[in-house]
Coordinates of C-alpha atoms in Angstrom, one line a residue:
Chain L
X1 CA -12.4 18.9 -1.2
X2 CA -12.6 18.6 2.9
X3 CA -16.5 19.8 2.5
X4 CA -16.9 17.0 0.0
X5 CA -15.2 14.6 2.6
X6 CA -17.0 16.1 5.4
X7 CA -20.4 15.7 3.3
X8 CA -19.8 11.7 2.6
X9 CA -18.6 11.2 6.4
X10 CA -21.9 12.8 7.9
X11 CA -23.5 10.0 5.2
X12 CA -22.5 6.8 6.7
X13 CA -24.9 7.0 9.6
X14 CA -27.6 7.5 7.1
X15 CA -26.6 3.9 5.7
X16 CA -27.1 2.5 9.0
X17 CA -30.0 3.9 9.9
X18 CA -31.6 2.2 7.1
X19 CA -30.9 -0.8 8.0
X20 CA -32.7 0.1 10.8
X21 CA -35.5 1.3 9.6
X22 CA -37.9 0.5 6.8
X23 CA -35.9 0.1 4.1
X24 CA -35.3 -4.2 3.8
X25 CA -31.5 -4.4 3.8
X26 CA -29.2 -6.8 6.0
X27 CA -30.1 -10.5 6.8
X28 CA -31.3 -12.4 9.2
X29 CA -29.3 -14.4 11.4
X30 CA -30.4 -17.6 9.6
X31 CA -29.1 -16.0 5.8
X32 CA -25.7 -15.8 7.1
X33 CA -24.2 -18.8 5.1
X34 CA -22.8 -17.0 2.0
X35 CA -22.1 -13.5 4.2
X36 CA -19.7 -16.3 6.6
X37 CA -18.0 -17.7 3.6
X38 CA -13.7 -17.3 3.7
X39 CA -14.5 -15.7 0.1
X40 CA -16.6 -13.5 1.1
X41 CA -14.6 -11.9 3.7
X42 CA -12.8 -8.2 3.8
X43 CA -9.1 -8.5 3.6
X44 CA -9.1 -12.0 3.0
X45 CA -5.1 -13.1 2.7
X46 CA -3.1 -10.5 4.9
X47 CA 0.1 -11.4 3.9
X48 CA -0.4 -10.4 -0.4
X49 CA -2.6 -7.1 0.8
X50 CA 0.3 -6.3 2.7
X51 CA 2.6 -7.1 -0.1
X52 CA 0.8 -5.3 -2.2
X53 CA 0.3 -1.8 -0.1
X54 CA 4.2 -2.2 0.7
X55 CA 4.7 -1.9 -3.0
X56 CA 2.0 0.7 -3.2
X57 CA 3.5 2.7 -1.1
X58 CA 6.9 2.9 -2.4
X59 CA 5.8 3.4 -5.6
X60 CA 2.6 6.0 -5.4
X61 CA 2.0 9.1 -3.2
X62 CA -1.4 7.8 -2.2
X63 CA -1.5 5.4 1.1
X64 CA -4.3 4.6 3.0
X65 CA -7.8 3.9 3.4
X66 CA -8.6 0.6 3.5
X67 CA -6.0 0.8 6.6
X68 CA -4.2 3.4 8.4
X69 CA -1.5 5.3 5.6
X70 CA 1.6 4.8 7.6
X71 CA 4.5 2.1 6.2
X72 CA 6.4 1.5 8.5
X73 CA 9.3 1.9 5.8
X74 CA 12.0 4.3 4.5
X75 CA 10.8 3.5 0.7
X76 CA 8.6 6.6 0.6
Chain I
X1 CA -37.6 -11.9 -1.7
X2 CA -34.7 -13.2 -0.1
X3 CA -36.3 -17.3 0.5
X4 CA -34.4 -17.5 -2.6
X5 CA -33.7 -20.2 -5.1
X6 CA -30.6 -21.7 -2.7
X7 CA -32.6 -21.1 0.4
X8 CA -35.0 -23.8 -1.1
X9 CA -32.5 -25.7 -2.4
X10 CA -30.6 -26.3 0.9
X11 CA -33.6 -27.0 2.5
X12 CA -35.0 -30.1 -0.5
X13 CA -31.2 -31.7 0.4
X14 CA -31.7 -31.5 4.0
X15 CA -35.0 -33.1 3.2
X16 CA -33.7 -35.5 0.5
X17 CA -30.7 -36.5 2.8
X18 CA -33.4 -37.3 5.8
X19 CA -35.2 -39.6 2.8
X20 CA -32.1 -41.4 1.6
X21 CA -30.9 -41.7 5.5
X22 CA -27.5 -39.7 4.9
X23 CA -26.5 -37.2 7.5
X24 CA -28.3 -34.0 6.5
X25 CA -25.4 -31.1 5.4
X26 CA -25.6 -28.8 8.3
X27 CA -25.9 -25.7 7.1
X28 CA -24.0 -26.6 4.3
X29 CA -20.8 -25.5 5.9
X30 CA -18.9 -28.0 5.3
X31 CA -19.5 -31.2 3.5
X32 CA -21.6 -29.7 0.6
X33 CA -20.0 -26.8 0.4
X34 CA -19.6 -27.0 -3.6
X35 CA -16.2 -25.3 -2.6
X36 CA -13.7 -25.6 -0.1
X37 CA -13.9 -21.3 -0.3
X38 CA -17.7 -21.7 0.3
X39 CA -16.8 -22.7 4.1
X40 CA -17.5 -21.1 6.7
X41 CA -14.1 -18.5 7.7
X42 CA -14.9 -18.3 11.6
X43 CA -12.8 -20.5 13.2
X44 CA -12.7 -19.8 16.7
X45 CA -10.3 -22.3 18.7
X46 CA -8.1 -22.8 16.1
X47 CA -4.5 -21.8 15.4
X48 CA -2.9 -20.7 11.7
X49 CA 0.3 -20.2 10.4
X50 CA 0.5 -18.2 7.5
X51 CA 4.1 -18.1 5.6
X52 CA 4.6 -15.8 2.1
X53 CA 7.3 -14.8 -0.5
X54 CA 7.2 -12.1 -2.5
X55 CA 9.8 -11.5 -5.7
X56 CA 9.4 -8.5 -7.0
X57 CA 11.7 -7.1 -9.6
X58 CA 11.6 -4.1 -11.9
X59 CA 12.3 -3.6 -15.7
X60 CA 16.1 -2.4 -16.3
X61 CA 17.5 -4.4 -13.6
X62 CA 16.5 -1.8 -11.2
X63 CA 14.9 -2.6 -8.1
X64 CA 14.4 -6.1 -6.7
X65 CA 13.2 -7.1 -3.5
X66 CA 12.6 -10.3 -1.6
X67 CA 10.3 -10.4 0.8
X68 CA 9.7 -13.1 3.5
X69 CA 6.5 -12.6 6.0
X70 CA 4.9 -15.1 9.0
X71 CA 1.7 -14.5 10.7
X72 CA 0.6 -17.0 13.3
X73 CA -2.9 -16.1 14.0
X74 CA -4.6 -17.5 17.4
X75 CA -8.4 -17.9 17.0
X76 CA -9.5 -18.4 20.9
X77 CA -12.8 -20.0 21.3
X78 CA -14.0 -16.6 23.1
X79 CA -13.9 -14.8 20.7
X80 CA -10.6 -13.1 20.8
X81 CA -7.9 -13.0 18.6
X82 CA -4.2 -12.6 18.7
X83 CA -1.7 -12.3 16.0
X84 CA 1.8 -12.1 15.5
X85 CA 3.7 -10.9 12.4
X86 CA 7.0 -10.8 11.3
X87 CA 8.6 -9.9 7.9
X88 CA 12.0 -9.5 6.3
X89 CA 12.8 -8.3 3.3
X90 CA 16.5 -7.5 1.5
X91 CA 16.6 -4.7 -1.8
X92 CA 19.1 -4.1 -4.4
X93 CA 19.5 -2.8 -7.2
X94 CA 19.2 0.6 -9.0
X95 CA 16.8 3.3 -8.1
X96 CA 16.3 7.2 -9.7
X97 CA 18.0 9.8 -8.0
X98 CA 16.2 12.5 -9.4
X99 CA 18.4 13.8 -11.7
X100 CA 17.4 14.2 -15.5
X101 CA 19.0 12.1 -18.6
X102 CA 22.0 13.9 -20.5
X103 CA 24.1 13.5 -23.6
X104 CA 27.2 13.5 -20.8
X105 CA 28.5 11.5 -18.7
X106 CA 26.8 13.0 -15.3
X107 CA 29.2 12.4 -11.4
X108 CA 26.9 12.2 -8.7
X109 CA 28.4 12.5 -4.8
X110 CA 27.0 12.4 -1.3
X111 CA 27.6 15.5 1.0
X112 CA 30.6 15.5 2.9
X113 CA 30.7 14.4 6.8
X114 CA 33.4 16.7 7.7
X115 CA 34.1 20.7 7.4
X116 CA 37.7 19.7 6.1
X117 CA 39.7 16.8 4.9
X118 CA 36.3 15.3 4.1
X119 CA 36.3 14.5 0.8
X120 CA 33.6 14.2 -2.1
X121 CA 32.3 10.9 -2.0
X122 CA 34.7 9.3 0.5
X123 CA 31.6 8.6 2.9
X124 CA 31.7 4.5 2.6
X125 CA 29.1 2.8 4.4
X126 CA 30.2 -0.3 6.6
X127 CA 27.2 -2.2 6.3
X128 CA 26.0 -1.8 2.2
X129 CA 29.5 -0.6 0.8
X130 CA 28.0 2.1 -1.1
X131 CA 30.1 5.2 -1.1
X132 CA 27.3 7.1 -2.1
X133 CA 29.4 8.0 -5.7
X134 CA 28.9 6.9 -9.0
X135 CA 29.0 7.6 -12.7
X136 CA 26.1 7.9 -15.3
X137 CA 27.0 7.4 -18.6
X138 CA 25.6 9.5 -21.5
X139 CA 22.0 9.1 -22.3
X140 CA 20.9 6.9 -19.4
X141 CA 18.6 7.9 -16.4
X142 CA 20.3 8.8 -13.8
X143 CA 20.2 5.8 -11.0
X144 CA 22.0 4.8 -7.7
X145 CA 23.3 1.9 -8.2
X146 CA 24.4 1.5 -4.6
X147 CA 20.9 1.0 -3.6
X148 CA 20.7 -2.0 -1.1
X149 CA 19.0 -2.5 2.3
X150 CA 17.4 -5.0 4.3
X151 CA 14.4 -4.9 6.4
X152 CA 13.0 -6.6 9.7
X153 CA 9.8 -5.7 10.8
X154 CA 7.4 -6.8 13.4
X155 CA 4.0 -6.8 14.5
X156 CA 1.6 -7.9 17.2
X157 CA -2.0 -7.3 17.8
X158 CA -4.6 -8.2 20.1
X159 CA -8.8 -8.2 19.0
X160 CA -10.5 -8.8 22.2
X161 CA -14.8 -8.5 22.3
X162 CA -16.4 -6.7 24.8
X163 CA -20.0 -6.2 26.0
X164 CA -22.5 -4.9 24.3
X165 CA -21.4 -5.6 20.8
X166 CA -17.9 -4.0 21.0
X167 CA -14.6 -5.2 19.9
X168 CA -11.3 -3.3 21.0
X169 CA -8.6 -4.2 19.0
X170 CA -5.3 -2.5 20.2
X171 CA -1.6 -3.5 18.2
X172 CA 2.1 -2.3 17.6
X173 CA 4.8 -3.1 15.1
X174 CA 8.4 -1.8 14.7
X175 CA 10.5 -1.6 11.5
X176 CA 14.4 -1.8 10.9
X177 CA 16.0 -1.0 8.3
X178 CA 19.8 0.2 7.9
X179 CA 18.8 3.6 7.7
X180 CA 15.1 4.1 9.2
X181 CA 13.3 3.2 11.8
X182 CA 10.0 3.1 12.5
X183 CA 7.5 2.4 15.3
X184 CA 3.8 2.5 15.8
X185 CA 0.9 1.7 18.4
X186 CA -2.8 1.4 17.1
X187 CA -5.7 1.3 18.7
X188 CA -9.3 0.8 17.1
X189 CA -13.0 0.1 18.8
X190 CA -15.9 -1.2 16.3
X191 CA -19.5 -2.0 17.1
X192 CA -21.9 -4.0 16.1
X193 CA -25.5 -2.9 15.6
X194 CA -28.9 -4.3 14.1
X195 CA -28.7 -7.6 14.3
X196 CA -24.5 -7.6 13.2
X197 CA -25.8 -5.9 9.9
X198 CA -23.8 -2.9 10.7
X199 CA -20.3 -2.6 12.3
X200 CA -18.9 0.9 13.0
X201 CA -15.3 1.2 13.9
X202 CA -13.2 4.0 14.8
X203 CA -9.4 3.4 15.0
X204 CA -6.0 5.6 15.9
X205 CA -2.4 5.1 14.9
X206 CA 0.8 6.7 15.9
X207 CA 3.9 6.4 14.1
X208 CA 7.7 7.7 15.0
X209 CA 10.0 7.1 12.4
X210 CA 13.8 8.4 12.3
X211 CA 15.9 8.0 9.3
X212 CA 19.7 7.9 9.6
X213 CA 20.9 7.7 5.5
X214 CA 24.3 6.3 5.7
X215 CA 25.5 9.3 3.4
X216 CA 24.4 12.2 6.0
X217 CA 21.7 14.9 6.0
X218 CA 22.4 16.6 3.1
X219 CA 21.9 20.2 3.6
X220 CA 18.4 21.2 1.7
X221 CA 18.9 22.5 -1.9
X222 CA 23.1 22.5 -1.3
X223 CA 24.8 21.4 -4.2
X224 CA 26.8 18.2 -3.8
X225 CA 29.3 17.6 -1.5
X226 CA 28.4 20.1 0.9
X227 CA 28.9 19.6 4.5
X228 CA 26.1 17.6 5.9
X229 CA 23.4 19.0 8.1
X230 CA 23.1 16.4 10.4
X231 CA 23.3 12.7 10.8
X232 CA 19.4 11.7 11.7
X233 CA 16.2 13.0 11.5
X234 CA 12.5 12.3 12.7
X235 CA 9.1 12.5 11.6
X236 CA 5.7 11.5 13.2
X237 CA 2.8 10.6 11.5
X238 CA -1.0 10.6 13.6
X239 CA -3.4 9.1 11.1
X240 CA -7.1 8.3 12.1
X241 CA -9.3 5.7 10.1
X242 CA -13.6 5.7 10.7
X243 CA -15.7 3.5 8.5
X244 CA -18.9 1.3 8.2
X245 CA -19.6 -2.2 7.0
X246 CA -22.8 -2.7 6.1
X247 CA -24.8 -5.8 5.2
X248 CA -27.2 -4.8 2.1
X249 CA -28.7 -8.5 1.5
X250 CA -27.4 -12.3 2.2
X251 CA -24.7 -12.3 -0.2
X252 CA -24.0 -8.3 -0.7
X253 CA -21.7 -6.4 1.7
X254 CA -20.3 -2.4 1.4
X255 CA -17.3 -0.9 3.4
X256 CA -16.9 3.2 3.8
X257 CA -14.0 4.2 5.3
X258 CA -13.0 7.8 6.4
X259 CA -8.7 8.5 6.7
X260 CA -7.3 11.6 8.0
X261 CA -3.6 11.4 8.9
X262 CA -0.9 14.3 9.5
X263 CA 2.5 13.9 9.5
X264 CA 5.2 16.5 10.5
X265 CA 9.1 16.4 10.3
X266 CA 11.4 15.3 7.9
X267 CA 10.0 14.0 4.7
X268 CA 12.6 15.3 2.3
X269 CA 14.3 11.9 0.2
X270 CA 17.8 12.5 1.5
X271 CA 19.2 10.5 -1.2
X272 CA 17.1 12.1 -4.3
X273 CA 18.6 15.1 -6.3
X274 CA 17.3 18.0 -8.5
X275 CA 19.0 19.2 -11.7
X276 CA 19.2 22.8 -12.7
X277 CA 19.7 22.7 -16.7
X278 CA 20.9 25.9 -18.4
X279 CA 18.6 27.2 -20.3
X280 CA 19.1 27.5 -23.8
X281 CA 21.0 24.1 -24.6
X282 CA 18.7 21.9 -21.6
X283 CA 22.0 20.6 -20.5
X284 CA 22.7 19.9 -17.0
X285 CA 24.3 22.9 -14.9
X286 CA 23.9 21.9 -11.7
X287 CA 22.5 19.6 -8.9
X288 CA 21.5 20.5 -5.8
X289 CA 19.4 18.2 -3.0
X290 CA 15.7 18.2 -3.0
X291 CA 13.7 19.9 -0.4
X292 CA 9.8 19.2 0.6
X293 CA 7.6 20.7 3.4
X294 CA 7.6 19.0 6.7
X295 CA 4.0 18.8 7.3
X296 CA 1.5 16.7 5.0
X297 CA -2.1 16.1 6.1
X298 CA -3.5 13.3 3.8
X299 CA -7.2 12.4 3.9
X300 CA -9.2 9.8 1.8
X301 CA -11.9 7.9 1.3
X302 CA -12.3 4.1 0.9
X303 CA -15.4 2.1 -0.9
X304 CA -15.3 -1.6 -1.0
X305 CA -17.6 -4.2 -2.0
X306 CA -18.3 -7.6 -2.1
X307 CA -20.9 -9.4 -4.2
X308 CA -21.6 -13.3 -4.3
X309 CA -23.0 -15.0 -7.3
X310 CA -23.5 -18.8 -6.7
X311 CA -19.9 -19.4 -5.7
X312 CA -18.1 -16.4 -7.5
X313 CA -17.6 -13.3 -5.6
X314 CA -17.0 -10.1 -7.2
X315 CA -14.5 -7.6 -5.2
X316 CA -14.5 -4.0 -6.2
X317 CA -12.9 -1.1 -4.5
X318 CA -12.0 2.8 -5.3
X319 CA -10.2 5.2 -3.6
X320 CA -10.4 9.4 -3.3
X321 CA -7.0 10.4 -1.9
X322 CA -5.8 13.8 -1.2
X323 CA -3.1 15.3 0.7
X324 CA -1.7 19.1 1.3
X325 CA 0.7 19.0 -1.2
X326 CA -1.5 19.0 -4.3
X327 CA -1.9 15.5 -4.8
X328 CA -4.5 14.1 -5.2
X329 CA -5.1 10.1 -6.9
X330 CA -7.9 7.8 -7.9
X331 CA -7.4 4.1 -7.5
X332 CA -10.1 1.6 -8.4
X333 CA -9.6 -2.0 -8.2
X334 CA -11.9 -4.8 -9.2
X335 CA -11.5 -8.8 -8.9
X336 CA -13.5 -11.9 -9.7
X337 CA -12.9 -15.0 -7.1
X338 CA -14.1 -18.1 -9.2
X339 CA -13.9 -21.6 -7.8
X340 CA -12.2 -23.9 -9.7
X341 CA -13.3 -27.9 -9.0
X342 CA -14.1 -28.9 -5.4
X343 CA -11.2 -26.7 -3.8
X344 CA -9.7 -24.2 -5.7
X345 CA -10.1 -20.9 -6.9
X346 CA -8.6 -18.0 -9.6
X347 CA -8.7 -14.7 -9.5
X348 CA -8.1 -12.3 -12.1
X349 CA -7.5 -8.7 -10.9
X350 CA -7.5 -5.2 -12.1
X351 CA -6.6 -2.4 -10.9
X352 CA -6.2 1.7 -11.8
X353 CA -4.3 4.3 -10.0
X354 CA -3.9 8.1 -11.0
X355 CA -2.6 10.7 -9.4
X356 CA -1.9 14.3 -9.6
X357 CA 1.4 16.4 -9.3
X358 CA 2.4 17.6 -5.9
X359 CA 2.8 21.3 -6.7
X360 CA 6.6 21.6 -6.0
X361 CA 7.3 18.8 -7.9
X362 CA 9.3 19.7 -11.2
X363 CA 11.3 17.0 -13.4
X364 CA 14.1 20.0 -14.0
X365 CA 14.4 23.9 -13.2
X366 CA 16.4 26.4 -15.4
X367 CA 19.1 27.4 -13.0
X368 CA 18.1 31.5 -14.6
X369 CA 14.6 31.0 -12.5
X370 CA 14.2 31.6 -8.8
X371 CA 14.4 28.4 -7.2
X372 CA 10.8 27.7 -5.1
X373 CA 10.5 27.4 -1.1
X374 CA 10.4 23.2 -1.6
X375 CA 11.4 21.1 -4.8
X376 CA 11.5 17.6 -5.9
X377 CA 11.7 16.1 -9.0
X378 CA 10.8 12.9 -7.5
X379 CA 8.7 10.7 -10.3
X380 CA 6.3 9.4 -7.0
X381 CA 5.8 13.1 -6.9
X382 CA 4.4 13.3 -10.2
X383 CA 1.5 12.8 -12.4
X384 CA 1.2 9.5 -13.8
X385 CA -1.2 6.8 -13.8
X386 CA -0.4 3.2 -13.5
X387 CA -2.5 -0.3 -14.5
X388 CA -2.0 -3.6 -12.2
X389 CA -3.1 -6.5 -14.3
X390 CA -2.9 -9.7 -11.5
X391 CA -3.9 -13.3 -11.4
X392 CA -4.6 -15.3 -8.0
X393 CA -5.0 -18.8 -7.2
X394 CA -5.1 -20.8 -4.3
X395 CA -6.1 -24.3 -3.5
X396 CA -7.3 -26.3 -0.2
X397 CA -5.2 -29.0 -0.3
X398 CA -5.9 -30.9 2.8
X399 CA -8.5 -29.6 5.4
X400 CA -5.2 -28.5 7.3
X401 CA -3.4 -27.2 4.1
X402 CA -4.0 -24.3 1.7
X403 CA -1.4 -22.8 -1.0
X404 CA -1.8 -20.0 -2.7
X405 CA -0.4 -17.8 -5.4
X406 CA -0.1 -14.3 -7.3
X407 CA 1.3 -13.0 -10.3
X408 CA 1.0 -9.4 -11.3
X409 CA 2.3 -7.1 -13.4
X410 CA 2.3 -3.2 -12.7
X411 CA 3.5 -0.3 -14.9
X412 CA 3.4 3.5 -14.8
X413 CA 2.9 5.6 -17.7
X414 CA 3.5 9.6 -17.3
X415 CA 4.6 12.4 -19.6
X416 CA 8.0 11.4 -21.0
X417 CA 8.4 14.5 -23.9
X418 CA 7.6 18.2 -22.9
X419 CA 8.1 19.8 -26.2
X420 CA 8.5 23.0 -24.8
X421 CA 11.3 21.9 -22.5
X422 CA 14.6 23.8 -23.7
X423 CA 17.5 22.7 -26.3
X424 CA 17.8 19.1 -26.0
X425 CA 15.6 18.2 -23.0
X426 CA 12.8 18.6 -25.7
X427 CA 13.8 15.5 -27.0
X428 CA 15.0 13.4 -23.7
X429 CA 12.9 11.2 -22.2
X430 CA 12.0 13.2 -18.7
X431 CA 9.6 10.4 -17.0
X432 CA 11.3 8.1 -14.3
X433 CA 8.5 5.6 -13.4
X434 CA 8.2 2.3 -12.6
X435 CA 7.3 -1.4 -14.3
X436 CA 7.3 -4.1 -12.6
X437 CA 6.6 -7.7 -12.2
X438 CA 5.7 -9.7 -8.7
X439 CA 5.4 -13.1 -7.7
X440 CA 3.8 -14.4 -4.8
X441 CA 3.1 -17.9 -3.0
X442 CA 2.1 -19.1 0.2
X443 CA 1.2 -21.5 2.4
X444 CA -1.5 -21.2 5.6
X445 CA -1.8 -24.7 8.0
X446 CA -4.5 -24.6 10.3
X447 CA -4.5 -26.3 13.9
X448 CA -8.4 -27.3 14.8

């Protein structure tokens, strides 16, 4: 399990680098209008993700990974 | 080809609007955005004050919370960003105390605080007036019914940009509750690389938490009513987050994230129980207090993306999780944001979780077996998988104003027959999960 991990973490670079390289991925500066878009944005509404991982984690063993697995509460 | 079909189309308006002598929509950020969620979310120099409440409430009157939480958010026209959170939030109700169902009547007490003259059960707490006793009747799962806390926790952070593409964002928050307490510091660093269609970010938290149960420490695996160990106890938790956005075309982002976290001290439920049946009948014979390790190192890893289709965006997320004690869960979750008129949205949700056993988890022992290092018959602790079925909707009511909404539903489904189990447990219903029902709404006000 931790090689697997390990495996998909030595990965992400890779990602990057293509958007470096050849490969056409990204967008220019002047396609940005959908990308800037309140809709389109990660963690969009804090307060009902935070909700939700609070109920989460009282109720499931798994925490984490879109944010750091702490709580912050005695539920778990 | 990316000089799409809306590329073209934004530019025949601009041209059409010149013709007709309107103003031309800039960028189509605002004005003839077809919805208000099709604006653009950077809003430096501006101020927002988020406010949400959360009922939640579980089947069989057992646990319901309220939860209140404000965020005011400053935007400042640098670039930097400060925010300030505080929640509260007030339980009650009936959880599982980790003891299985019976066809008796079952007395459950909390460990005594003195050698002598103590008591069973005579340890009332001033602030929730549980004593920490009560009585199951025949049949039923085994809850405490005492259950009742309150919660006030804050949090402040700080995102500030540096040179060179950087952004340090450093933050804290502390927790209070009647019987924990919790604080924690973060710090995290991202960058951002080719032309902002990358972002690498790297971030550290430290947590100290120190739980005080008003019924005592109970001694590990003691039966009831024995002299507590100790009135508080600590653990620390170091977790570590490193992950990637990535830009893959104008309207089609990815996330990785990496989580490792370790976290050593007291972990054990001090208020959960374990029952030891005899057996040949599967009745109860005795209850002693559950144990679990004090280290768990948890890792995981995090895929998100986000996918825009005219103005519909399609969220979809999974989640590898595994920790040291054997569990290890699956969650994926998927939504569809779909704009509704000029300035609203729904969005139906979906989401699946499923995890493993954590290997000293056990719903019962036979009190003739040796009893293992650690036990817990905890039903977090065991496998089950659960379905969150969830509608959101929100609306931008004036350019200043937005509400918004959630309704979900969320149940867990494990193994409730082991027909195996001795005498009568072979037909008692040995699963302890959880369905519930939450309700959300908010309101956000934005200061230009």
């Amino acid at each position: 399990m931790r090689r697997s991990s390990l495996l998909i973490l030595a990965l992400l670079p890779l990602l990057g680098a293509c958007a470096h390289g050849g490969v056409q991925i990204g967008a220019k500066p002047w396609q940005r209008d959908v990308l800037a878009r309140r809709s389109m944005q990660l963690g969009r509404d804090p307060s009902v993700i935070a909700f939700d991982e609070h109920t989460y984690f009282s109720k499931e063993a798994a925490s984490g990974g879109r944010s750091f697995d702490g709580g912050g509460c005695g539920c778990n | 080809m990316q000089l799409s079909g809306r590329g073209l189309t934004a530019t025949l308006g601009v041209l059409a609007g010149a013709l007709l002598g309107s103003p031309p929509a800039a960028a189509q950020s605002e004005g003839a955005a077809a919805n208000a969620y099709d604006r653009t979310a950077s809003e430096p120099g501006t101020m927002v004050a988020d406010t949400a409440v959360l009922i939640y409430q579980e089947d069989d009157d057992r646990v319901r919370a309220v939860e209140a939480a404000s965020t005011i958010t400053w935007n400042a026209p640098g670039g930097a960003v400060v925010s300030g959170r505080l929640t509260y939030d007030a339980l009650t109700g009936a959880t599982p105390n980790g003891g299985i169902r019976s066809r008796y009547a079952q007395s459950f007490y909390p460990p005594s605080k003195t050698a002598i003259g103590g008591g069973l059960g005579t340890n009332p707490d001033t602030q929730t007036g549980a004593s920490g006793r009560y009585t199951v009747p025949p049949g039923q799962l085994p809850v405490d019914k005492g259950f009742k806390d309150h919660r006030e926790a804050y949090d402040l952070g700080v995102t500030l940009p540096l040179a060179d593409g950087f952004k340090l964002s450093v933050g804290g928050a502390a927790s209070f509750e009647t019987d924990f307490t919790s604080w924690s510091t973060r710090a995290s660093l991202a960058k951002d690389l080719w032309n902002k269609n990358t972002t690498l970010s790297v971030g550290f938290n430290f947590e100290h938490d120190t739980v005080r149960p008003f019924t005592g420490i109970p001694r590990a695996q003691s039966f009831m009513g024995d002299q507590i160990a100790g009135r508080s106890r600590v653990k620390r938790v170091a977790s570590l987050v490193a992950g990637i956005t990535q830009i893959l075309s104008p309207d089609w982002l990815v996330q990785l994230n990496y989580s490792y976290g370790i976290s050593r001290g007291y972990h054990t439920d001090p208020y959960k129980l374990f029952t030891l049946v005899d057996g040949d009948t599967g009745d109860p014979f005795y209850t002693i207090y559950e144990e679990r390790p004090g280290v768990r190192r948890r890792s995981s890893i995090y895929g998100a993306t986000k996918f825009a289709l005219g103005s519909s965006v399609t969220d979809a997320s999974v989640r590898w999780y595994h920790d040291s004690w054997g569990i290890t869960a699956l969650t994926w979750s998927f939504s569809e944001h779909l704009p509704v008129g000029r300035a609203a949205y729904l969005e139906p949700g979906l989401r699946y979780y499923h995890q493993t056993a954590a290997r000293f988890f056990a719903p019962y022992l036979r009190v003739d077996e040796p009893t293992p290092r650690y036990l817990s018959a905890d039903s977090r602790l065991s496998r089950f998988r659960a379905w969150t079925v969830s509608l959101k909707a929100g609306a931008q009511l004036t350019p200043r104003l937005e509400i918004y909404g959630l309704v979900e539903r969320y149940v867990q489904r494990g193994l409730r027959f082991d027909r195996s189990a001795p005498g009568v447990l072979a037909r008692t219903d040995l699963f302890a999960g959880t369905r519930s029902t939450s309700v959300i709404s908010g309101l956000r006000y934005t200061w230009h």
